XYZ file of C-alpha atoms in Angstrom:
709
model
C 0.143 0.039 -0.061
C 1.188 3.311 -1.309
C 2.498 5.721 1.775
C 0.479 8.653 0.215
C -2.443 6.584 0.502
C -2.637 5.854 3.545
C -5.112 7.129 6.092
C -4.183 10.031 8.468
C -5.739 8.210 11.495
C -4.083 4.802 10.425
C -1.998 3.973 14.185
C 1.161 3.968 13.836
C 3.220 2.083 16.693
C 7.051 2.357 17.471
C 9.642 -0.527 16.550
C 11.976 -0.992 19.030
C 14.481 -3.805 19.927
C 12.985 -6.426 22.710
C 15.718 -6.498 24.905
C 15.452 -10.426 25.210
C 16.145 -10.518 21.269
C 19.303 -8.754 21.712
C 20.597 -10.980 23.994
C 19.929 -14.176 21.967
C 20.922 -12.262 18.535
C 24.133 -10.607 20.193
C 24.736 -8.176 16.957
C 23.290 -6.156 14.284
C 20.397 -8.085 13.030
C 18.800 -7.949 16.071
C 14.697 -8.682 16.358
C 12.017 -6.375 16.453
C 8.661 -6.136 18.321
C 6.254 -3.958 18.482
C 5.632 -2.243 21.962
C 2.104 -0.867 22.759
C 1.337 2.483 24.614
C 0.160 0.498 27.473
C 3.100 -1.045 27.444
C 5.351 2.179 27.525
C 2.811 4.017 29.692
C 5.799 4.897 32.208
C 8.497 4.953 29.897
C 6.580 7.692 27.541
C 5.309 10.234 29.840
C 7.336 12.685 28.105
C 5.870 12.138 24.329
C 2.224 11.669 25.116
C 0.648 15.022 24.282
C -2.665 16.421 23.967
C -3.983 14.463 26.729
C -7.048 16.451 26.250
C -7.253 15.974 22.571
C -11.005 15.463 21.152
C -12.768 16.326 24.331
C -16.104 17.798 24.816
C -16.620 21.167 23.434
C -17.527 22.983 26.454
C -13.939 21.898 28.117
C -11.601 23.469 24.951
C -10.004 25.378 27.623
C -8.911 22.998 28.994
C -7.496 21.316 25.868
C -5.884 24.778 25.041
C -3.808 24.668 28.742
C -3.631 21.186 29.304
C -0.828 20.025 26.156
C 0.975 17.165 28.010
C 1.420 15.149 30.816
C 3.647 17.998 31.980
C 1.038 20.891 31.797
C -1.557 18.516 33.178
C -0.061 18.253 36.455
C 0.300 21.947 36.437
C -2.926 22.432 35.154
C -4.262 20.344 38.104
C -2.346 22.237 40.880
C -3.439 25.514 39.585
C -7.173 24.169 39.868
C -6.694 22.683 43.484
C -4.703 25.962 44.455
C -7.973 28.009 43.612
C -9.901 25.198 45.185
C -7.840 25.566 48.457
C -8.109 29.445 48.350
C -12.203 28.886 47.652
C -12.752 27.226 51.141
C -13.985 30.100 53.584
C -16.354 27.005 55.689
C -15.093 24.639 58.420
C -16.268 20.660 57.888
C -15.278 18.644 61.056
C -13.256 19.586 64.287
C -10.103 17.006 62.641
C -9.324 19.448 59.755
C -7.728 21.326 63.041
C -7.706 19.396 66.355
C -5.388 16.923 64.573
C -3.606 18.336 62.235
C -2.509 22.068 62.105
C -3.156 22.570 66.171
C -0.878 19.538 66.655
C 1.835 20.935 64.212
C 1.184 24.414 66.041
C 2.191 22.650 69.042
C 5.265 21.266 67.943
C 6.770 24.107 66.523
C 5.711 26.867 68.483
C 5.411 25.171 71.943
C 1.315 26.110 72.524
C -1.454 24.661 71.111
C -4.290 22.335 72.632
C -3.744 18.879 71.973
C -6.660 16.562 72.882
C -7.135 13.264 74.597
C -6.259 11.111 71.700
C -2.926 12.461 72.131
C -2.749 11.537 75.574
C -4.378 7.780 74.745
C -1.825 7.432 72.336
C -4.731 7.201 69.158
C -3.008 9.698 66.905
C 0.502 9.145 64.728
C 2.599 12.005 64.063
C 3.235 11.460 60.848
C 0.557 13.386 59.557
C 1.248 16.546 61.552
C 5.116 16.293 61.324
C 4.405 17.551 57.194
C 2.817 20.782 58.657
C 5.197 21.260 61.468
C 8.134 21.494 58.831
C 6.186 23.859 57.095
C 5.771 25.790 60.241
C 9.655 25.731 61.308
C 10.820 26.751 57.405
C 8.013 30.096 58.452
C 9.081 30.727 61.802
C 13.002 30.728 60.503
C 12.055 32.890 58.032
C 10.006 35.215 60.198
C 6.854 34.940 57.961
C 4.690 33.071 60.866
C 2.132 35.232 60.143
C -1.590 34.135 61.028
C -2.954 34.780 57.278
C 0.379 32.441 56.284
C -0.402 29.958 58.743
C -3.796 29.237 57.829
C -3.383 29.505 53.689
C 0.447 27.699 53.091
C -0.930 24.057 54.826
C -3.846 24.166 52.857
C -1.742 25.236 49.850
C 1.143 22.527 50.274
C -2.654 19.875 50.859
C -3.998 21.455 47.807
C -0.256 20.128 45.981
C -1.212 16.475 47.327
C -4.955 16.797 46.113
C -3.442 17.268 42.752
C -1.008 14.760 42.626
C -4.015 12.447 43.683
C -6.075 14.142 40.639
C -2.962 13.046 38.404
C -2.919 9.213 39.872
C -6.051 9.095 39.481
C -5.822 10.431 35.191
C -3.230 7.691 35.112
C -4.967 4.966 36.860
C -7.730 5.319 34.308
C -5.406 5.716 31.274
C -3.663 2.233 32.589
C -6.745 -0.046 33.274
C -8.613 1.961 30.083
C -7.325 4.431 27.569
C -6.756 7.812 27.114
C -10.134 9.288 26.062
C -11.713 7.364 29.260
C -8.863 9.087 31.295
C -10.054 12.396 30.386
C -13.738 11.912 31.087
C -12.489 10.139 34.633
C -10.836 13.210 35.557
C -13.574 15.870 34.516
C -15.621 13.628 36.928
C -13.244 14.359 39.099
C -12.661 18.083 38.973
C -16.756 18.684 39.194
C -17.269 16.292 42.054
C -18.706 18.689 44.616
C -17.406 16.675 47.900
C -13.809 16.213 46.249
C -13.692 19.848 45.974
C -15.227 20.129 49.399
C -12.549 18.304 51.225
C -9.526 17.002 49.180
C -7.678 20.702 50.177
C -8.965 20.169 54.248
C -6.032 19.308 56.359
C -7.705 16.129 57.254
C -5.886 12.514 57.677
C -8.331 11.119 55.088
C -7.835 13.312 52.293
C -4.013 12.521 52.779
C -5.208 8.558 52.679
C -6.995 9.366 49.458
C -4.605 10.519 47.256
C -1.948 7.876 48.574
C -4.473 5.178 47.809
C -5.143 6.277 44.342
C -1.133 6.524 43.773
C -1.022 2.960 45.225
C -3.802 1.807 42.789
C -2.440 3.141 40.170
C 1.162 1.158 40.680
C -0.874 -1.806 42.062
C 0.441 -5.097 39.684
C -3.388 -5.455 37.520
C -3.056 -8.729 36.438
C -2.395 -8.332 32.265
C -0.741 -5.077 32.441
C 2.489 -4.043 32.669
C 3.391 -3.163 36.430
C 6.823 -1.568 38.046
C 8.307 -3.811 41.266
C 5.897 -4.164 43.750
C 7.238 -2.372 46.471
C 6.258 1.103 44.949
C 2.133 0.504 45.775
C 3.376 -1.198 48.819
C 5.322 1.810 50.642
C 2.159 3.945 49.108
C -0.321 1.611 51.513
C 1.847 1.787 53.852
C 2.145 5.176 54.098
C -1.531 5.494 54.181
C -1.786 3.183 57.193
C 0.675 5.344 58.875
C -1.701 8.244 58.403
C -4.745 6.614 58.856
C -4.542 3.176 60.300
C -8.568 2.445 58.666
C -6.906 1.992 55.175
C -5.946 -1.255 56.151
C -9.759 -1.944 55.351
C -9.424 -1.246 51.323
C -6.103 -2.650 50.979
C -6.541 -6.229 52.681
C -8.192 -8.393 50.329
C -6.139 -6.167 47.390
C -3.216 -7.622 49.064
C -4.362 -10.810 49.221
C -5.461 -10.935 45.588
C -2.097 -9.849 44.890
C -0.601 -13.027 46.518
C -2.976 -15.254 45.366
C -2.852 -14.725 41.489
C 1.127 -14.724 41.396
C 2.253 -17.070 39.232
C 6.292 -16.525 39.604
C 8.535 -14.905 42.289
C 6.246 -15.440 44.995
C 8.875 -15.354 47.547
C 10.043 -12.150 46.358
C 6.869 -10.620 46.735
C 6.503 -12.024 50.097
C 10.006 -10.218 50.769
C 8.563 -7.110 49.518
C 5.699 -7.117 51.694
C 7.585 -8.173 54.923
C 10.495 -5.318 53.932
C 8.170 -2.072 53.003
C 5.725 -3.670 55.992
C 8.396 -3.568 58.799
C 10.553 -0.661 57.348
C 7.300 1.546 57.481
C 6.696 0.364 61.456
C 9.924 1.022 62.679
C 9.709 4.510 60.751
C 6.174 5.117 62.388
C 7.279 3.682 66.208
C 10.403 6.354 65.496
C 8.334 9.424 64.561
C 5.849 8.662 67.401
C 8.432 7.378 70.142
C 9.919 10.549 69.710
C 7.231 13.017 70.507
C 5.132 10.701 72.856
C 8.176 10.242 74.519
C 7.831 6.740 75.030
C 7.205 3.701 72.792
C 3.347 3.847 70.762
C 2.154 1.365 68.794
C -0.603 4.063 66.982
C -1.629 1.470 64.439
C -2.838 -0.812 66.546
C -4.431 1.558 70.017
C -6.130 3.344 66.825
C -8.070 0.074 65.596
C -8.501 -1.046 68.886
C -10.285 2.046 70.180
C -12.290 2.153 66.627
C -13.074 -1.189 65.317
C -12.615 -3.644 68.167
C -13.869 -1.485 71.202
C -15.913 0.315 68.935
C -15.322 3.657 71.345
C -16.271 5.979 68.405
C -19.958 5.665 68.895
C -19.490 8.274 71.841
C -19.748 10.474 69.174
C -22.708 9.309 67.603
C -23.845 6.544 65.656
C -25.670 5.755 62.377
C -27.565 2.335 61.460
C -25.876 -0.165 59.546
C -27.190 0.626 56.104
C -26.519 4.526 56.720
C -23.228 4.403 54.226
C -25.874 2.897 51.645
C -28.565 4.879 51.543
C -27.422 8.547 52.939
C -23.700 8.456 53.636
C -22.548 7.605 49.765
C -25.249 8.883 47.806
C -24.399 12.497 49.484
C -21.099 12.266 48.538
C -21.505 10.765 44.981
C -24.353 13.203 44.420
C -25.592 13.476 40.678
C -22.607 11.328 39.619
C -24.502 8.545 41.158
C -26.416 7.423 37.523
C -23.057 7.191 35.197
C -21.735 5.579 38.543
C -24.154 2.950 38.292
C -24.788 2.525 34.220
C -20.915 2.607 34.324
C -20.614 -0.326 36.574
C -23.471 -2.290 34.804
C -21.556 -2.043 31.352
C -18.339 -2.671 32.503
C -17.131 -5.983 32.583
C -14.318 -5.563 34.411
C -15.637 -4.883 38.016
C -12.525 -5.673 40.549
C -12.677 -1.957 41.482
C -16.346 -2.145 42.336
C -15.889 -5.049 44.305
C -13.249 -2.588 46.548
C -15.658 0.224 46.957
C -18.499 -2.475 47.881
C -16.295 -4.095 50.399
C -14.856 -1.015 51.879
C -18.341 0.369 52.273
C -19.573 -2.787 53.846
C -17.075 -2.962 56.696
C -17.657 0.753 57.452
C -20.855 0.083 57.761
C -20.232 -2.663 60.594
C -18.870 -0.030 62.538
C -21.400 2.466 64.808
C -19.969 5.732 64.135
C -20.147 7.298 60.943
C -19.122 10.075 58.778
C -19.221 11.329 54.820
C -14.942 11.462 55.362
C -14.487 7.877 56.080
C -15.783 6.483 52.459
C -14.083 9.318 51.063
C -11.056 7.227 49.670
C -13.522 5.586 47.399
C -14.974 8.468 45.322
C -11.787 8.123 42.535
C -13.097 4.603 42.547
C -16.618 5.869 41.317
C -15.257 8.735 38.996
C -13.627 5.832 37.073
C -16.770 4.254 36.337
C -18.275 7.629 35.842
C -15.301 7.892 33.064
C -16.154 4.170 31.545
C -19.788 5.151 30.694
C -19.111 8.623 29.814
C -16.604 6.916 27.586
C -18.514 4.291 26.369
C -21.614 7.006 24.810
C -18.787 8.016 22.661
C -18.377 5.095 20.796
C -21.143 3.843 17.884
C -23.676 2.530 18.705
C -23.915 -1.002 17.943
C -26.321 -2.120 15.105
C -26.850 1.833 14.081
C -24.747 1.675 11.298
C -26.975 -1.065 9.743
C -30.299 0.602 10.388
C -28.563 3.725 8.813
C -27.977 2.206 5.730
C -31.111 0.570 5.318
C -33.144 4.215 5.805
C -29.855 5.516 3.686
C -31.067 3.365 0.641
C -34.215 3.999 1.157
C -34.422 7.554 1.069
C -32.191 7.215 -2.006
C -34.783 5.887 -4.030
C -37.601 7.906 -3.060
C -35.936 10.709 -3.251
C -34.268 9.955 -6.694
C -37.412 8.815 -8.141
C -38.784 11.892 -7.076
C -36.081 14.134 -8.664
C -36.101 12.224 -11.799
C -39.452 12.414 -12.556
C -39.452 15.925 -11.777
C -36.408 16.904 -14.053
C -37.869 14.882 -16.814
C -41.625 17.027 -16.403
C -39.920 20.078 -16.375
C -37.284 19.535 -19.379
C -40.628 18.742 -21.298
C -43.013 21.516 -19.984
C -40.559 24.047 -20.747
C -39.758 22.713 -24.057
C -35.812 22.642 -23.711
C -35.489 20.438 -26.901
C -32.776 18.179 -25.169
C -33.057 14.849 -27.101
C -30.957 11.396 -25.552
C -29.540 10.228 -28.832
C -29.468 6.517 -29.377
C -29.548 4.065 -32.381
C -31.730 1.220 -33.377
C -33.829 1.131 -29.753
C -33.233 4.740 -28.620
C -36.599 6.344 -30.650
C -38.365 4.760 -27.652
C -37.596 7.118 -25.306
C -36.934 10.339 -27.702
C -40.469 9.500 -28.806
C -41.685 9.338 -25.097
C -40.100 13.098 -24.400
C -41.087 14.560 -27.570
C -44.933 13.507 -27.112
C -44.733 13.690 -23.286
C -46.113 9.851 -23.206
C -45.617 6.944 -20.696
C -42.331 5.390 -21.566
C -42.456 2.106 -23.157
C -42.212 -1.142 -20.794
C -38.493 -2.169 -19.935
C -37.100 1.866 -20.054
C -36.241 3.436 -17.181
C -36.402 6.793 -17.230
C -34.399 7.531 -14.082
C -31.300 6.158 -16.123
C -31.596 8.369 -18.839
C -31.735 11.515 -17.323
C -27.878 12.550 -16.593
C -29.120 14.398 -13.518
C -30.032 11.487 -12.134
C -27.174 9.899 -11.149
C -26.204 13.120 -9.194
C -27.306 11.335 -6.239
C -25.393 8.498 -6.784
C -22.233 10.067 -5.782
C -23.674 11.888 -2.780
C -24.479 7.872 -1.054
C -20.576 6.983 -2.554
C -19.235 9.491 -0.295
C -21.196 8.253 2.777
C -19.755 5.047 2.405
C -23.318 3.238 1.824
C -24.296 1.362 -1.404
C -26.635 2.824 -3.268
C -28.048 0.490 -5.208
C -31.815 -1.030 -5.070
C -33.512 -1.970 -1.697
C -34.376 -5.510 -1.271
C -37.752 -4.596 -1.027
C -37.980 -2.982 -4.704
C -35.920 -5.672 -6.058
C -38.566 -8.542 -4.556
C -41.961 -6.192 -5.884
C -44.125 -6.950 -8.919
C -43.012 -3.804 -10.669
C -38.999 -4.402 -10.971
C -37.418 -1.118 -12.410
C -33.759 -2.310 -13.878
C -30.724 0.448 -13.126
C -28.993 2.378 -15.668
C -26.534 0.228 -15.876
C -28.648 -2.627 -16.597
C -30.126 -0.145 -19.161
C -27.339 0.362 -21.004
C -25.913 -2.528 -20.726
C -28.978 -4.313 -22.254
C -28.548 -1.438 -24.796
C -25.071 -2.683 -26.210
C -26.256 -6.361 -25.930
C -28.922 -5.344 -28.891
C -26.480 -3.106 -30.966
C -27.056 -0.002 -29.270
C -24.405 2.628 -29.388
C -24.873 5.292 -26.582
C -23.216 8.953 -27.182
C -20.727 9.384 -25.069
C -20.833 13.056 -25.495
C -23.819 13.578 -23.705
C -23.887 16.938 -21.260
C -23.246 16.936 -17.992
C -26.025 17.749 -15.326
C -24.518 21.143 -14.705
C -24.026 22.032 -18.568
C -27.642 20.732 -19.230
C -29.470 23.085 -15.987
C -27.743 26.221 -17.657
C -30.559 25.921 -20.163
C -33.345 25.638 -17.402
C -35.235 29.030 -16.597
C -33.903 30.581 -13.251
C -37.764 29.521 -11.341
C -36.962 25.871 -12.272
C -33.180 25.342 -11.058
C -34.450 27.278 -7.899
C -37.014 24.797 -7.049
C -34.560 22.225 -8.050
C -31.877 23.592 -5.737
C -34.628 23.565 -2.771
C -35.448 19.629 -3.608
C -31.805 18.883 -3.388
C -31.363 21.058 0.208
C -34.066 19.058 1.264
C -32.247 15.659 0.340
C -29.110 17.103 1.842
C -30.987 17.161 5.243
C -32.255 14.377 5.183
C -28.940 12.503 4.490
C -27.220 14.827 7.174
C -30.061 13.845 9.837
C -29.526 10.017 9.436
C -25.873 10.278 9.023
C -25.997 12.079 12.350
C -27.593 9.659 14.307
C -24.276 7.884 14.400
C -22.990 11.029 17.083
C -26.199 11.002 19.365
C -24.395 9.121 21.935
C -21.386 11.590 22.137
C -23.687 14.327 22.339
C -25.555 12.552 25.569
C -22.184 12.475 27.197
C -21.300 15.967 26.645
C -24.959 17.025 27.513
C -24.713 14.610 30.927
C -21.168 16.262 31.622
C -23.442 19.768 31.631
C -25.897 18.388 33.697
C -23.040 16.997 36.562
C -21.461 20.507 36.267
C -24.915 22.577 36.968
C -25.651 20.057 39.534
C -22.144 19.740 41.510
C -21.202 23.596 41.127
C -23.720 24.976 43.036
C -23.350 22.699 46.094
C -19.456 23.175 46.127
C -19.860 26.833 46.049
C -22.236 27.180 48.756
C -20.769 24.357 51.272
C -17.403 26.168 50.367
C -17.828 29.584 50.579
C -21.311 29.512 53.126
C -22.202 27.060 54.761
C -20.538 26.498 58.444
C -18.378 29.472 58.218
C -19.168 31.532 61.129
C -16.830 29.868 63.330
C -13.957 30.460 61.234
C -14.850 33.918 61.116
C -14.920 34.528 64.468
C -11.253 33.437 64.913
C -10.372 36.910 63.224
C -12.589 38.760 65.327
C -10.290 37.790 68.265
C -7.402 37.653 66.541
C -7.851 41.532 66.027
C -8.857 41.964 69.452
C -6.092 40.544 71.356
C -4.064 42.749 69.422
C -5.965 45.449 70.456
C -6.670 44.473 74.000
C -3.835 42.970 76.358
C -6.210 41.461 78.961
C -8.385 39.248 76.702
C -9.565 35.541 77.881
C -12.221 33.422 75.775
C -14.976 30.799 76.645
C -16.471 29.118 73.997
C -20.086 27.936 75.255
C -20.498 25.409 71.994
C -20.424 22.086 71.233
C -16.909 21.216 71.808
C -14.056 21.773 69.411
C -16.688 23.843 67.274
C -14.024 26.032 66.128
C -10.235 26.307 65.450
C -8.103 27.015 68.518
C -4.281 28.394 68.346
C -3.052 27.167 64.732
C -5.955 29.988 63.832
C -5.348 32.788 66.165
C -1.598 32.378 66.843
C -1.982 34.495 70.172
C -1.361 32.578 73.075
C -4.106 34.032 74.997
C -5.927 32.459 77.315
C -8.937 30.082 76.184
C -10.944 27.849 77.537
C -13.826 25.398 75.442
C -16.019 22.694 76.705
C -14.680 19.296 76.588
C -16.248 16.110 75.322
C -13.802 13.193 75.947
C -15.478 9.742 76.071
C -15.839 7.564 79.211
C -12.306 6.363 79.098
C -12.045 5.792 83.171
C -15.264 3.328 82.524
C -16.821 5.380 84.962
C -20.828 5.032 85.931
C -22.924 7.500 85.178
C -20.355 9.511 83.422
C -21.359 12.825 81.558
C -18.612 15.020 79.758
C -18.513 18.539 79.835
C -20.064 19.829 77.034
C -22.976 17.342 77.673
C -23.586 18.521 81.601
C -23.649 22.359 80.189
C -26.798 22.051 77.890
C -28.719 19.941 80.263
C -28.615 23.312 82.539
C -26.533 25.914 81.018
C -27.415 29.031 83.736
C -26.717 26.325 86.758
C -23.552 25.320 85.274
C -22.633 29.393 84.696
C -23.676 30.274 88.299
C -21.720 27.245 89.488
C -18.506 27.522 87.139
C -18.326 31.632 88.221
C -20.473 31.685 91.287
C -19.795 35.936 91.658
C -18.465 38.691 90.473
C -15.213 38.621 91.940
C -14.455 35.039 89.934
C -12.474 35.365 87.185
C -15.348 36.120 84.305
C -14.053 35.680 80.606
C -13.897 39.172 78.982
C -15.451 37.500 75.646
C -18.104 34.769 75.364
C -18.088 32.788 72.341
C -21.431 31.223 71.257
C -24.346 30.287 69.161
C -27.594 32.193 68.923
C -29.466 29.623 70.048
C -28.143 29.546 73.034
C -28.386 32.976 73.820
C -32.351 33.322 75.563
C -31.391 30.262 78.128
C -28.176 32.315 79.764
C -29.657 35.804 79.612
C -29.472 36.215 83.483
C -25.965 35.673 83.667
C -25.224 37.897 80.791
C -27.058 40.668 82.479
C -25.527 39.920 85.990
C -21.693 40.237 84.413
C -22.982 42.988 82.073
C -22.668 41.596 78.604
C -23.149 42.964 75.658
C -23.190 41.926 72.178
C -19.376 42.085 70.254
C -20.123 40.959 66.886
C -22.263 38.630 65.253
C -21.718 36.151 62.442
C -23.278 34.421 59.982
C -22.908 30.344 59.941
C -25.684 28.044 58.442
C -29.033 28.539 56.714
C -29.735 24.519 58.387
C -29.369 25.288 62.045
C -29.785 22.207 63.656
C -29.706 21.080 67.984
C -27.081 23.088 69.421
C -25.820 24.645 66.301
C -27.375 27.570 65.668
C -27.932 29.910 62.394
C -25.526 32.559 63.794
C -22.255 32.602 66.246
C -22.466 35.721 68.652
C -19.719 37.250 70.606
C -20.372 38.832 74.162
C -18.064 41.092 75.927
C -17.760 42.941 78.760
């Protein structure tokens, strides 16, 4: 096949030398082998161009920005930095109290450590990341409040972008590049990912590490690097959050079960990575605790074996299936279900199902606990959206039949119309035939019915013009089967001409072309004909467009996902539960103006950040909510004791005016009516008010009040 005649869409693969062939040949005549793009996934990163080529029109800007894998990560990083700067609200206390507050205490010497740190339930590995950042800022004298708040989130944004990038590579590895593009778009449009991924939560870091580990996991049938890479990432995820072992237990066992060769080498890698990770964790935690602490066991023993997490609330066993997962997946549930249903490879779906099922056995449940399975769900969403862009099976045959039927009807209509118009206008053009051509000439002159066996359609030059149109579409212009089997058969033009040659007829080869003949037709006749041609082309285009309908469905579905997830992401990131963040800025400004500031938070425990968002060593107190660690009978924590009788608790804690009463009280508006006598007694007045949420619930009000004296 000549090089010039090859199609531009032909896939060309590089021919590279096989290492084994080199060893055997040992000379210049070395065996060549074809290496597919899947085999070169790792080594071809630099050569991969346009990872967003052929994307939907709605994301063409991404196509312009992200042109290669290098710029792909840069684009993701820029997006997640924007994501981090958009977060102005609070989600859960752990994003401050189990990371930034601990790091602030490690570097600056003050900061509250919750009861988990006294019991050895938390590891210092994750807070250590932010403590290094804080230490650098302190050395450079850049430890300003705004930077102490924003830079950790920007650092987490870098981790989140890495997770997005590895999700793209994972989807590309398990499927193809187009699927990876759709998967990444689903990831970027997920409201919960936008809301959670840049927060300084151990769950966010666990999700990043697990996604990267899934990419390096030795999936059967695909080229895999050394197992230690995914094992190291799994170990890091378990160090950060020990419950990560729930998701990885079946995958690691599966890895061992499908191992056909090198089993001992794999077991050795498991032991080496596991022991090394445990040793590093023991060294880090032992250094900061001042004693040897096995944090991973303590965490699992407290939360899983003893299920003490139910002290902070419990849910029914089906909560993750009926509320938790549907909320975080939101409208992506539709492509997820269809993607799982249509996809043959369901290993990752079984991993999702296993993880959610095991977490369902625990009493205490939160949305963020199942966040690590969300990227897996995005992969199946991408799989379905990509399948929508593929041709519908069997649609080509249906289109073929419709085109043939339309070709017959429109072609006959045009031939009859042309012949009648030529006769009516007296064009005087005659088809010159010898011997057997008189019958046609006689028909044209006398406007009579053609004789039997003569196809008028084949005698008019314009009638053949439509045949070329269908040849361009790739479909045959032959008469349909129904026409051939009907009683009134009409021979084609080729058959008529062949018949006349067999009868000694000599066809004049100097017949004028269609365009030449139409120049003698009046303008109104040509305009009418052009209108009919345009109608014919519209029918043809509509039929041909049915092959691309599924791609349009994918684009509309993606637009639907954006329109439904974007408002939720913006509302939860900018508005919902922002009062507890804004009040810390007010307290910081007040503490700079006054030296005698003392603060009492009359709110559910850990409702606000603490010293990491204040960076001022002032006296503060909050209502504690430690579980019954000593198994005391009729135990009630301080927060519950306060809300049982708020006025009585305040009178007991501050019996007279001579006691040390705090200068500022921070509380939700729902509490004010219950402690109004105490406020009047000590002359508290309104100092600030901050909006918190449109959905007040229980002890949490719609606004945060600051009372001062």
